Amino acid sequence: MKHEVKLVAAPTGMQPGGYVPKAYADRNVALTPSLEIEVARPPGIWRIRLRWPCPDPVRDVRADPSLFPDAAALFSPRAEASPWVTMGAPGLGVDGVLWRADTERLIAVQAEGLGTMKRSEAPAGWRYDAKHAGGVWQLELTLIGWSTLDASGRVAAAVWRGSAQERGGLKSVSPGWLGLA
Amino acid sequence: MQLERPQRQVAMVMDLNKCLGCQTCTIACKKLWNRDEGAGYAYWNNVETWPGEGYPRRWNETGGRDAAGQVKRGEVPDLESGYGRVWRFDHQQVVHSDSRKGDQWLKPDGDPSWGPNWDEDHGAGRYPQDNHYFYLPRICNHCTHPACLDACPRGAISKRSEDGIVLVDQDDCHGYRFCVEACPYKKVYFDTERQVANKCLFCLPRIEQGVAPACARQCPGRLRFVGYLDDAAGPIHKLVAQWQVALPLHPEYGLEPNVFYVPPLSPPALDAQGRPTGAPRIPVETLEGLFGPPVRAALATLEAERAKRKRGEPSELMDLLIAYDWNDMFKLDAPAGAVVREDAS
Ligand code: SF4
Ligand code: SF4
């Protein structure tokens, strides 16, 4: 199953702290306008292929403190009412997977609201393959045993463009939960 | 965001009339705290020549506050043109060279075009009429309203209630660097290997033992005073509140820094015939640009007290600034039971 998702800029006005909402009040256009999501479901596995335009990829950020890596994440709601735009809320969490172009392993993430994201080592059965060609990132995620997605069948997506110093709440996101089932 | 004021605030005063630009403080700090591979370029303590471009370059223009103290978008300086990369030297090549003496010299790798202290001793003005410069040592100001703390969406930066020291919790830091952007003094750095923010901790473990920070204790110029702002018997209170000769850097940013500076006096400028004009070589506008309008009154007080001393009259302020006894520069009450090592460097 393939989805073409038009992304929106994550609203900076609701970001925690006093700086981002003011300093980035003008960030209201998604720098990554669209994301293609293709899902295959061999038994017990989520194989999810993401494709998005990225004219100037950033993979290695160790050389300079002003570099930010390209990244993408998928979140799934742990509860029916988990809000997507704030990455969950207290008691209504989300969990998911974070890919960074500078990191060999996927990162498992959990959140219960903006600014609460916790990172941990991804389960052994989570792998990725990423390629950048012709101005497009193609990221294939193989996720074995993502029980939250098994239960909800829904994800929200986020893409960070490193060359534009996107990180944290500066990102392009899907405009809501997307059904993958 | 307005934070509750800490119960006590530890603070530093630096007398710019005494700084030698020797960088002992820079090295003391770097060697003690900040030797990680990914932070080689980062100096929690730096000493820059002023007027000059500063470190990182144009730090006073690239932070997250405007001249009215309002939030504006800052920048994360880059390595090559902002901070300056770490230079590497091939000593072996020079030592074991068989070329003629003088043909080989120790030079940095690559072709650097900027770095900390790149413009050391350049200054401003025309020689010999009014050329001038002074050294400006800078550390994190452990601000009362820290822009770095305000900028962190994860709440990974905190200000301690017992002494007002501002700290990054690197376990909570996700490396977003909004703190680096937002600090108008550019005193949060980023460890590129560990991918976390890193900054001055005011030698917290020493403070907890009643011992002043390494940059202060190792300063051969004896210009750094350390103590609590509210200690009326201590040097900080005397210089900041009583004599009002120690001023915060860029008060207009609105963060209430807790590092204060005694502004530099300077010899007179000369006219075309080489006669003293009576005007100071360091234009008062330059100092006003750093410390705000109160610098005029501070300079007047310093001049008046210096004149008293020259006339042989007593001056408590001059005695304090001269720091006859090094121990008088630091007044930190050690918590009960703490062992203060007087030989601590
Ligand atoms: S000087 Fe910068 S890093 Fe230090 S407390 Fe103030 S805002 Fe934070
Ligand atoms: S050690 Fe003291 S005199 Fe030397 S550069 Fe630092 S502040 Fe100035």
XYZ file of C-alpha atoms and ligand atoms in Angstrom:
542
model
C 0.000 0.000 0.000
C 1.391 3.395 -0.980
C 0.475 6.812 0.472
C 1.543 10.194 -0.865
C 1.407 12.501 2.148
C 1.497 16.273 1.913
C 3.528 17.436 4.901
C 2.967 20.575 6.970
C 5.375 22.585 9.106
C 5.129 21.539 12.747
C 3.625 24.568 14.533
C 6.494 26.325 16.278
C 4.152 28.429 18.416
C 3.416 25.479 20.698
C 7.034 24.399 21.215
C 8.190 24.420 24.826
C 10.471 27.197 26.077
C 10.459 30.883 25.322
C 12.838 30.874 22.370
C 11.598 28.667 19.523
C 8.032 30.046 19.406
C 9.359 33.593 18.993
C 12.572 33.055 17.056
C 10.890 30.722 14.581
C 7.430 32.282 14.447
C 7.874 32.621 10.680
C 8.602 28.913 10.100
C 5.180 27.995 8.770
C 5.959 26.293 5.468
C 7.029 22.658 5.346
C 10.592 22.525 4.023
C 9.948 18.941 3.003
C 6.662 19.249 1.146
C 5.785 15.602 0.668
C 6.512 12.090 1.809
C 5.768 8.809 0.120
C 5.020 5.915 2.445
C 4.839 2.393 1.115
C 3.978 -0.482 3.403
C 4.516 -4.197 2.993
C 3.493 -6.684 5.663
C 5.270 -9.983 5.614
C 4.048 -11.928 8.693
C 5.115 -10.249 11.952
C 7.055 -7.516 10.153
C 6.401 -3.915 9.244
C 8.407 -3.068 6.150
C 7.917 0.622 5.552
C 9.587 2.500 2.724
C 9.751 6.285 3.004
C 10.765 8.576 0.142
C 11.098 12.344 0.369
C 12.828 15.101 -1.572
C 16.080 16.399 -0.121
C 18.289 18.366 -2.487
C 21.323 18.663 -0.177
C 21.690 15.681 2.142
C 23.616 15.941 5.416
C 25.009 12.653 6.660
C 28.111 13.447 8.657
C 27.782 16.060 11.386
C 30.840 15.256 13.494
C 33.046 17.800 11.733
C 31.243 21.012 12.663
C 28.999 22.162 15.520
C 26.672 23.937 13.092
C 25.748 20.768 11.186
C 22.502 18.899 11.772
C 21.749 15.505 10.226
C 18.853 14.615 7.997
C 16.400 12.563 9.985
C 12.957 11.003 9.873
C 10.654 9.429 12.424
C 7.449 7.444 12.621
C 5.301 7.477 15.736
C 2.341 5.345 16.636
C -0.267 6.156 19.311
C -0.365 4.028 22.452
C -3.936 5.150 23.139
C -6.884 5.904 20.883
C -6.804 9.549 22.017
C -3.031 10.113 21.834
C -2.631 13.467 20.060
C -0.226 13.445 17.118
C 0.667 17.125 16.931
C 2.174 17.221 20.431
C 3.689 13.733 20.152
C 1.307 12.419 22.765
C 0.283 13.839 26.119
C 0.674 12.697 29.748
C -0.891 9.237 29.972
C -1.535 9.257 26.217
C 1.893 8.380 24.901
C 3.330 7.612 21.515
C 6.288 5.484 20.574
C 8.197 4.939 17.439
C 11.394 4.907 15.522
C 13.909 7.641 14.713
C 16.398 7.455 11.870
C 19.333 9.835 11.691
C 21.512 9.927 8.601
C 24.624 10.068 10.804
C 23.806 7.035 12.927
C 24.219 3.389 12.039
C 21.444 2.077 14.230
C 17.822 3.072 14.491
C 16.728 4.729 17.710
C 13.569 3.780 19.588
C 11.639 6.782 20.898
C 8.834 7.348 23.365
C 7.035 10.566 24.234
C 4.137 11.877 26.270
C 4.072 15.421 24.925
C 6.402 17.992 23.419
C 9.867 18.055 24.946
C 9.440 14.678 26.642
C 10.936 12.400 24.005
C 13.099 9.637 25.426
C 15.525 7.779 23.207
C 16.731 4.239 23.649
C 18.411 1.526 21.653
C 16.074 0.112 19.044
C 15.079 -3.555 19.361
C 17.438 -5.981 17.650
C 14.863 -6.708 14.968
C 14.707 -3.099 13.763
C 16.914 -2.294 10.781
C 17.129 0.216 8.019
C 18.549 0.726 4.599
C 18.936 4.318 3.388
C 19.988 5.714 0.035
C 20.144 9.200 -1.335
C 19.956 9.542 -5.106
C 18.646 12.153 -7.508
C 17.752 14.559 -4.715
C 15.591 12.004 -2.903
C 16.083 10.046 0.312
C 14.770 6.521 0.276
C 14.606 4.891 3.668
C 13.460 1.321 4.088
C 12.589 0.365 7.648
C 12.236 -3.254 8.697
C 10.550 -3.348 12.068
C 9.897 -6.645 13.787
C 7.697 -6.588 16.845
C 6.435 -2.997 16.946
C 3.464 -3.865 19.102
C 2.096 -0.313 19.311
C 1.727 -0.154 15.552
C 0.338 -3.690 15.465
C -2.391 -2.494 17.822
C -3.110 0.960 16.422
C -2.416 0.511 12.723
C -1.642 4.256 12.620
C 1.481 6.376 12.359
C 2.447 10.017 12.186
C 5.588 10.978 10.281
C 8.215 13.668 10.751
C 11.099 14.693 8.513
C 14.005 16.978 9.458
C 16.085 18.682 6.772
C 19.582 18.977 8.179
C 20.814 21.524 5.639
C 18.152 23.950 6.925
C 19.211 23.240 10.532
C 15.924 21.501 11.254
C 15.902 19.662 14.564
C 13.567 19.208 17.506
C 10.327 21.033 16.820
C 11.580 22.459 13.520
C 10.356 19.764 11.167
C 7.852 18.802 8.509
C 5.124 16.487 9.756
C 2.154 14.553 8.450
C -1.070 16.469 9.010
C -2.435 13.796 11.369
C -2.404 10.054 12.018
C -2.207 7.931 8.877
C -3.819 4.507 8.720
C -1.348 1.857 7.554
C -3.402 -1.239 8.246
C 10.385 33.541 30.997
C 11.037 34.818 34.550
C 12.633 32.268 36.852
C 12.480 32.471 40.578
C 15.685 34.037 41.849
C 18.065 31.538 43.424
C 18.492 31.623 47.202
C 22.095 32.751 46.707
C 24.055 33.762 43.657
C 27.734 33.099 43.257
C 29.423 35.690 41.080
C 32.731 36.859 39.651
C 34.207 40.328 39.151
C 37.041 40.802 36.661
C 39.116 43.981 36.797
C 39.959 44.708 33.166
C 42.708 47.105 34.224
C 44.799 44.129 35.272
C 44.309 41.486 32.572
C 47.595 40.538 30.869
C 46.021 38.461 28.099
C 48.220 35.552 29.183
C 45.455 32.931 28.737
C 46.439 31.071 31.920
C 42.738 31.075 32.798
C 41.843 29.625 29.399
C 44.294 26.782 29.790
C 43.378 26.157 33.442
C 39.753 25.706 32.446
C 40.397 23.747 29.278
C 42.679 21.264 30.985
C 40.426 20.786 33.957
C 37.047 20.343 32.292
C 36.921 20.429 28.575
C 39.265 18.013 26.864
C 36.764 15.843 25.020
C 37.571 15.232 21.387
C 34.337 16.796 20.126
C 34.888 20.014 22.085
C 38.449 20.779 21.051
C 37.369 24.078 19.534
C 35.359 25.111 22.593
C 36.762 27.424 25.283
C 34.442 27.874 28.240
C 36.859 30.602 29.300
C 38.316 32.713 26.535
C 40.187 35.991 26.532
C 39.703 38.209 23.512
C 41.203 41.484 22.399
C 38.702 44.321 22.414
C 37.847 46.152 20.206
C 37.931 43.043 18.037
C 35.828 40.364 16.463
C 35.638 38.210 19.580
C 35.268 34.484 20.013
C 33.257 33.086 18.459
C 33.471 35.730 15.793
C 30.759 38.411 16.137
C 29.324 36.698 19.220
C 27.687 39.946 20.236
C 25.641 40.060 17.017
C 24.690 36.419 16.589
C 22.853 35.644 19.817
C 19.182 35.376 20.557
C 18.504 38.793 22.099
C 18.267 42.221 20.499
C 19.318 45.522 22.049
C 15.908 45.824 23.688
C 16.229 42.414 25.327
C 13.680 40.833 22.996
C 14.119 37.321 21.611
C 15.487 37.234 18.084
C 16.732 34.320 16.050
C 20.378 33.622 16.808
C 22.958 31.595 14.953
C 24.971 28.480 15.651
C 28.501 29.552 14.666
C 30.323 27.282 12.248
C 33.697 25.792 12.956
C 35.865 27.332 10.264
C 34.700 30.949 10.251
C 32.889 31.216 13.591
C 34.852 29.404 16.293
C 37.982 28.414 14.414
C 38.992 24.790 14.130
C 41.634 23.131 16.239
C 45.015 23.474 14.564
C 47.244 20.434 14.438
C 51.012 20.670 14.264
C 53.445 18.093 12.969
C 56.355 18.508 15.379
C 58.090 15.416 14.066
C 58.314 16.831 10.582
C 60.139 19.898 11.866
C 62.327 18.135 14.409
C 63.492 15.436 12.019
C 63.735 17.581 8.930
C 67.090 17.418 7.136
C 66.456 20.670 5.293
C 68.502 23.748 6.149
C 67.917 25.469 9.470
C 65.062 27.948 9.102
C 63.524 26.295 6.040
C 61.145 24.263 8.119
C 58.889 25.958 10.618
C 56.094 24.712 12.771
C 52.876 25.610 11.014
C 49.289 24.505 11.438
C 47.802 21.949 9.082
C 45.633 23.271 6.280
C 45.308 26.970 5.761
C 43.327 28.412 8.671
C 41.667 31.764 8.155
C 40.231 32.312 11.624
C 40.567 31.108 15.189
C 40.346 32.211 18.808
C 42.671 35.178 19.306
C 43.196 35.558 15.558
C 43.065 39.329 16.034
C 45.034 39.373 19.283
C 46.425 42.849 20.072
C 45.052 44.400 16.858
C 42.679 46.772 18.617
C 41.606 50.042 17.035
C 42.650 53.669 16.582
C 45.626 55.366 14.904
C 49.179 54.971 16.072
C 50.435 56.899 17.928
C 47.512 59.244 18.563
C 44.848 56.961 19.962
C 45.617 53.294 19.239
C 44.149 51.144 21.974
C 42.964 47.729 23.039
C 42.299 45.767 26.184
C 41.669 42.136 27.032
C 38.179 40.898 27.714
C 38.078 37.528 29.492
C 34.699 35.824 29.162
C 33.009 32.883 30.826
C 29.345 31.931 31.103
C 27.616 34.662 33.086
C 25.383 32.238 35.021
C 22.628 34.694 34.241
C 19.696 35.341 36.538
C 17.403 34.907 33.506
C 19.411 32.517 31.328
C 18.524 32.618 27.628
C 20.009 29.137 27.256
C 17.634 27.700 29.831
C 14.690 29.511 28.285
C 15.574 28.123 24.853
C 15.820 24.447 25.722
C 12.606 22.682 24.751
C 13.585 19.679 26.835
C 14.215 21.441 30.120
C 17.758 20.048 30.110
C 19.247 23.288 31.467
C 18.695 24.346 35.048
C 19.790 27.030 37.472
C 20.709 25.801 40.922
C 18.793 27.372 43.734
C 21.664 27.192 46.261
C 24.244 29.135 44.213
C 22.634 30.154 40.903
C 25.026 28.093 38.775
C 23.536 27.243 35.359
C 24.076 23.634 34.288
C 23.308 21.415 31.295
C 22.079 17.913 32.067
C 23.786 16.058 29.227
C 21.653 12.963 29.823
C 18.576 14.983 28.882
C 20.208 16.974 26.077
C 19.273 15.902 22.560
C 21.747 18.208 20.874
C 19.231 20.631 19.359
C 21.511 23.614 20.073
C 18.739 26.149 20.591
C 20.740 27.136 23.679
C 23.801 27.802 21.514
C 21.705 29.964 19.203
C 19.916 31.805 21.974
C 22.761 32.705 24.347
C 23.734 36.261 23.367
C 27.161 35.697 24.901
C 27.665 32.462 22.915
C 28.756 30.607 26.012
C 27.126 27.254 25.355
C 29.123 24.966 23.079
C 28.378 21.701 21.366
C 30.361 18.513 21.697
C 30.323 17.216 18.135
C 31.354 13.688 19.133
C 28.988 13.182 22.038
C 26.317 15.337 20.364
C 25.411 17.226 23.525
C 25.688 20.814 24.750
C 28.620 21.697 26.993
C 29.276 24.804 29.050
C 31.058 26.405 32.007
C 29.913 24.985 35.346
C 31.633 27.672 37.441
C 33.840 24.866 38.781
C 30.818 23.625 40.710
C 32.625 20.872 42.664
C 35.173 23.427 43.859
C 32.485 25.965 44.794
C 30.806 23.270 46.859
C 34.063 22.974 48.808
C 34.444 26.736 49.163
C 37.239 26.872 46.549
C 37.146 29.466 43.763
C 37.107 28.391 40.095
C 40.391 27.388 38.472
C 40.364 30.367 36.087
C 40.254 32.718 39.077
C 42.761 31.005 41.340
C 45.335 30.550 38.595
C 45.089 34.114 37.255
C 48.535 35.699 37.652
C 47.036 39.140 37.066
C 44.960 38.811 40.248
C 41.930 40.316 38.612
C 39.197 37.794 39.325
C 37.195 38.160 42.522
C 34.768 35.415 43.500
C 32.043 35.334 46.107
C 28.335 35.617 46.759
C 26.419 38.682 45.646
C 24.596 38.978 48.949
C 27.702 38.753 51.153
C 28.077 42.350 52.292
C 31.526 41.614 53.696
C 32.756 40.006 50.472
C 34.545 41.602 47.498
C 31.710 41.050 45.021
C 29.136 42.945 47.000
C 31.624 45.753 47.623
C 32.581 46.167 43.970
C 29.129 45.638 42.465
C 26.727 47.158 44.986
C 28.726 49.386 47.309
C 31.221 51.030 44.923
C 29.254 50.286 41.744
C 32.415 50.009 39.695
C 31.790 46.430 38.501
C 29.249 46.188 35.703
C 27.641 43.353 33.751
C 28.446 42.818 30.090
C 25.662 43.877 27.716
C 23.001 44.536 30.351
C 20.623 45.485 27.538
C 20.128 41.808 26.680
C 18.106 41.626 29.864
C 19.561 38.406 31.286
C 21.141 39.902 34.440
C 24.619 38.401 34.090
C 26.454 37.459 37.282
C 29.928 38.101 35.954
C 30.885 41.755 36.342
C 33.694 43.869 34.943
C 35.648 46.809 36.304
C 36.079 48.877 33.111
C 39.576 49.776 31.946
C 40.981 53.251 32.433
C 43.362 54.343 29.704
C 46.115 56.899 29.108
C 45.146 60.013 27.176
C 44.959 60.186 23.416
C 47.461 62.513 21.699
C 46.811 65.335 19.305
C 48.647 65.789 15.986
C 51.561 67.407 17.821
C 51.824 64.516 20.262
C 50.343 66.424 23.198
C 47.899 64.672 25.543
C 44.337 65.699 24.731
C 42.829 64.728 28.064
C 40.441 62.311 26.327
C 40.957 58.633 27.183
C 42.503 56.435 24.521
C 39.734 53.881 24.896
C 36.681 55.893 23.814
C 34.011 55.875 26.473
C 31.533 54.962 23.716
C 33.403 51.670 23.204
C 32.975 50.865 26.883
C 29.395 52.061 26.879
C 28.741 49.637 24.017
C 29.835 46.804 26.305
C 28.660 47.885 29.745
C 25.942 50.456 29.112
C 25.641 54.078 30.319
C 26.610 53.321 33.979
C 30.190 52.860 32.779
C 30.668 56.637 32.853
C 29.980 56.833 36.576
C 32.120 53.757 37.236
C 35.071 55.299 35.391
C 34.615 58.557 37.294
C 34.669 56.689 40.620
C 37.786 54.772 39.627
C 39.547 57.946 38.544
C 38.593 59.784 41.734
C 39.768 56.943 43.969
C 42.975 56.572 42.015
C 43.633 60.296 42.381
C 43.115 59.991 46.133
C 45.667 57.227 46.290
C 48.102 59.274 44.219
C 47.746 62.076 46.760
C 48.650 59.609 49.464
C 45.155 59.409 50.873
C 43.575 56.087 51.768
C 41.234 54.406 49.293
C 39.446 51.237 50.295
C 38.438 50.696 46.666
C 41.994 50.900 45.323
C 43.250 48.592 48.077
C 40.561 46.106 47.234
C 41.336 46.220 43.512
C 45.084 45.974 44.052
C 44.445 42.788 46.022
C 47.498 42.908 48.266
C 46.447 39.625 49.813
C 45.376 37.115 47.217
C 43.129 35.348 49.718
C 40.958 38.448 50.031
C 39.826 38.009 46.420
C 37.795 34.918 47.166
C 35.107 34.707 49.789
C 33.084 31.561 49.495
C 31.481 30.127 52.556
C 32.178 26.444 52.573
C 29.238 24.309 53.626
C 29.542 22.960 57.161
C 31.959 20.050 57.342
C 33.649 20.711 53.997
C 37.428 20.476 53.953
C 38.904 23.474 52.132
C 42.271 22.632 50.655
C 44.243 25.842 50.723
C 46.767 24.361 48.335
C 44.103 23.645 45.689
C 45.261 25.134 42.429
S 25.817 33.422 29.535
Fe 24.633 32.257 28.044
S 25.084 30.121 28.606
Fe 25.606 31.370 30.391
S 23.721 31.409 31.650
Fe 23.697 33.263 30.362
S 22.483 32.617 28.591
Fe 23.128 30.708 29.607
S 44.755 34.394 33.613
Fe 44.100 36.417 34.371
S 45.600 37.846 33.459
Fe 45.794 35.945 32.312
S 44.359 36.213 30.576
Fe 43.178 35.174 32.183
S 42.144 36.806 33.287
Fe 43.811 37.794 32.090
